[in-house]
C-alpha cells in the first residue's frame, strides 16, 4: 500500500470529533490510492463498466475531489485557475501520459495540500468557495468521507474483477 501521513481510526477513539473524522478520511484516501498497487498499467485503464470508471480514473477523480473541496471551497479560486476539469464526469478522463505513478503522486500531493489547507480550521468554520454556497467544514468532511467510501467500494469490486481474469 502507498504510504501516506495521517492517523488511523483506531488511534483516535478518545479524541475530539474533528480528529476522528480526519482519521477516517485519511484511511479512505490511503485505501483508494492503494487500489492501484500491484496492478499493471493496462489493468488500471481497463473499462469494466459502461461509464468512464476505471481504477486509474477513480484515483484521478479523487484528486479532483480533493481540489474541489479543499482548494476551490477554501480559496474561492475558479477550477480553471486550479487546473481541474469543470465537471466531475470529466475528471475520470485519462490522458495518454497518466500512469499509476503519476496519478498516485498527484493524488498524494492533493491529499497533503488538503490536510495543510484544513489544519487551522475547525468543524464549524464556513467554506465559501463551493458552488453550493457557504458550507461548514463538518459538512464538507462528511461529504468527502461519503464520496471516498463509495469510490473505495467501486475500486474493490473493479480490482477483484481484474485480478480474477
Coordinates of C-alpha atoms in Angstrom, one line a residue:
X1 CA 0.0 0.0 0.0
X2 CA 1.2 3.5 -0.8
X3 CA 2.4 5.3 2.4
X4 CA 0.6 8.4 3.4
X5 CA 0.9 10.6 6.5
X6 CA -2.1 10.7 8.8
X7 CA -3.7 8.9 11.5
X8 CA -5.8 5.8 11.8
X9 CA -9.3 5.5 13.2
X10 CA -8.1 3.1 16.0
X11 CA -5.7 5.8 17.1
X12 CA -8.4 8.5 17.8
X13 CA -11.1 6.7 19.7
X14 CA -10.8 9.1 22.6
X15 CA -10.1 12.2 20.5
X16 CA -12.4 15.1 19.5
X17 CA -14.8 14.6 16.6
X18 CA -12.5 16.5 14.2
X19 CA -9.6 14.2 14.8
X20 CA -11.8 11.2 14.3
X21 CA -13.4 12.4 11.1
X22 CA -9.9 13.3 9.7
X23 CA -8.6 9.9 10.6
X24 CA -11.5 8.2 8.7
X25 CA -10.9 10.4 5.7
X26 CA -7.2 9.6 5.8
X27 CA -7.9 5.9 5.9
X28 CA -10.1 6.1 2.8
X29 CA -7.6 8.3 1.0
X30 CA -4.9 5.6 1.6
X31 CA -7.2 2.8 0.6
X32 CA -8.3 4.4 -2.7
X33 CA -4.7 5.4 -3.6
X34 CA -3.5 1.9 -2.7
X35 CA -6.0 0.2 -5.0
X36 CA -3.5 0.8 -7.8
X37 CA -0.7 -1.0 -6.0
X38 CA 0.4 -4.3 -7.7
X39 CA -1.7 -3.6 -10.8
X40 CA -0.4 -3.2 -14.4
X41 CA -0.9 -0.1 -16.4
X42 CA -3.2 -2.0 -18.7
X43 CA -5.3 -3.3 -15.9
X44 CA -5.9 0.1 -14.2
X45 CA -7.0 1.6 -17.6
X46 CA -9.4 -1.3 -18.4
X47 CA -13.0 -0.3 -18.5
X48 CA -15.4 -2.9 -16.9
X49 CA -18.5 -0.8 -16.7
X50 CA -20.4 1.4 -19.2
X51 CA -19.3 4.7 -17.5
X52 CA -15.8 6.2 -17.6
X53 CA -15.0 4.5 -14.3
X54 CA -11.6 2.7 -14.2
X55 CA -9.3 2.1 -11.3
X56 CA -6.9 4.8 -12.6
X57 CA -9.8 7.1 -13.3
X58 CA -11.2 6.6 -9.7
X59 CA -7.9 7.9 -8.2
X60 CA -7.7 10.7 -10.7
X61 CA -11.2 11.7 -9.8
X62 CA -10.3 11.6 -6.1
X63 CA -7.6 14.1 -6.9
X64 CA -10.3 16.3 -8.4
X65 CA -12.5 15.8 -5.3
X66 CA -9.6 17.0 -3.0
X67 CA -9.1 20.1 -5.1
X68 CA -12.8 21.0 -5.3
X69 CA -13.4 20.6 -1.6
X70 CA -10.1 21.8 -0.1
X71 CA -8.8 24.3 -2.7
X72 CA -11.8 25.7 -4.6
X73 CA -14.1 25.7 -1.5
X74 CA -11.4 27.3 0.8
X75 CA -9.6 29.6 -1.5
X76 CA -12.6 30.5 -3.8
X77 CA -10.3 30.1 -6.8
X78 CA -12.0 29.0 -10.0
X79 CA -11.5 25.5 -11.3
X80 CA -9.7 26.8 -14.4
X81 CA -7.1 28.5 -12.2
X82 CA -6.7 25.4 -10.0
X83 CA -6.2 23.4 -13.2
X84 CA -9.0 20.9 -12.8
X85 CA -11.9 20.0 -15.1
X86 CA -15.2 21.9 -14.9
X87 CA -17.3 18.8 -14.1
X88 CA -16.8 15.6 -12.0
X89 CA -17.5 13.4 -15.1
X90 CA -14.6 15.0 -16.9
X91 CA -12.3 14.2 -14.0
X92 CA -12.4 10.5 -14.9
X93 CA -10.9 11.0 -18.4
X94 CA -7.4 9.6 -18.7
X95 CA -4.7 11.2 -20.7
X96 CA -2.1 9.2 -22.5
X97 CA 0.6 10.3 -20.0
X98 CA -1.4 9.3 -17.0
X99 CA 0.3 6.4 -15.2
X100 CA 0.0 4.6 -11.9
X101 CA 2.9 6.5 -10.5
X102 CA 1.8 9.9 -11.8
X103 CA -1.8 9.6 -10.7
X104 CA -0.8 8.3 -7.2
X105 CA 1.7 11.1 -6.9
X106 CA -0.9 13.7 -7.9
X107 CA -3.4 12.3 -5.5
X108 CA -0.9 12.3 -2.7
X109 CA 0.1 15.9 -3.4
X110 CA -3.6 16.9 -3.5
X111 CA -4.3 15.0 -0.3
X112 CA -1.3 16.6 1.5
X113 CA -2.4 20.1 0.3
X114 CA -5.9 19.4 1.6
X115 CA -4.5 18.5 5.0
X116 CA -2.5 21.7 5.1
X117 CA -5.5 23.8 4.0
X118 CA -7.7 22.5 6.8
X119 CA -5.1 22.3 9.5
X120 CA -6.1 25.6 11.1
X121 CA -9.8 25.2 10.5
X122 CA -12.5 24.0 12.9
X123 CA -15.5 21.9 12.1
X124 CA -17.8 24.9 12.3
X125 CA -15.7 27.1 10.1
X126 CA -17.5 28.0 6.9
X127 CA -16.0 27.4 3.4
X128 CA -17.4 30.0 0.9
X129 CA -15.9 28.8 -2.4
X130 CA -18.1 25.9 -3.3
X131 CA -20.8 26.2 -6.0
X132 CA -23.5 25.1 -3.5
X133 CA -22.8 28.2 -1.4
X134 CA -21.3 28.5 2.1
X135 CA -20.8 25.2 3.9
X136 CA -19.3 24.3 7.2
X137 CA -16.1 22.2 7.2
X138 CA -18.0 19.5 9.1
X139 CA -20.5 19.0 6.2
X140 CA -17.6 19.1 3.7
X141 CA -15.7 16.4 5.6
X142 CA -18.7 14.2 5.8
X143 CA -19.4 14.6 2.1
X144 CA -15.8 13.8 1.2
X145 CA -15.9 10.8 3.5
X146 CA -19.0 9.5 1.9
X147 CA -17.6 10.0 -1.6
X148 CA -14.3 8.3 -0.8
X149 CA -16.1 5.4 0.9
X150 CA -18.3 4.9 -2.2
X151 CA -15.2 5.1 -4.5
X152 CA -13.3 2.6 -2.3
X153 CA -16.2 0.2 -2.8
X154 CA -16.1 0.7 -6.5
X155 CA -12.3 0.2 -6.6
X156 CA -12.5 -3.0 -4.6
X157 CA -15.0 -4.5 -7.0
X158 CA -13.1 -3.4 -10.1
X159 CA -9.8 -4.7 -8.6
X160 CA -11.4 -8.0 -7.7
X161 CA -12.7 -8.4 -11.3
X162 CA -9.3 -7.5 -12.8
X163 CA -7.4 -9.9 -10.6
X164 CA -9.8 -12.7 -11.3
X165 CA -9.0 -12.6 -15.0

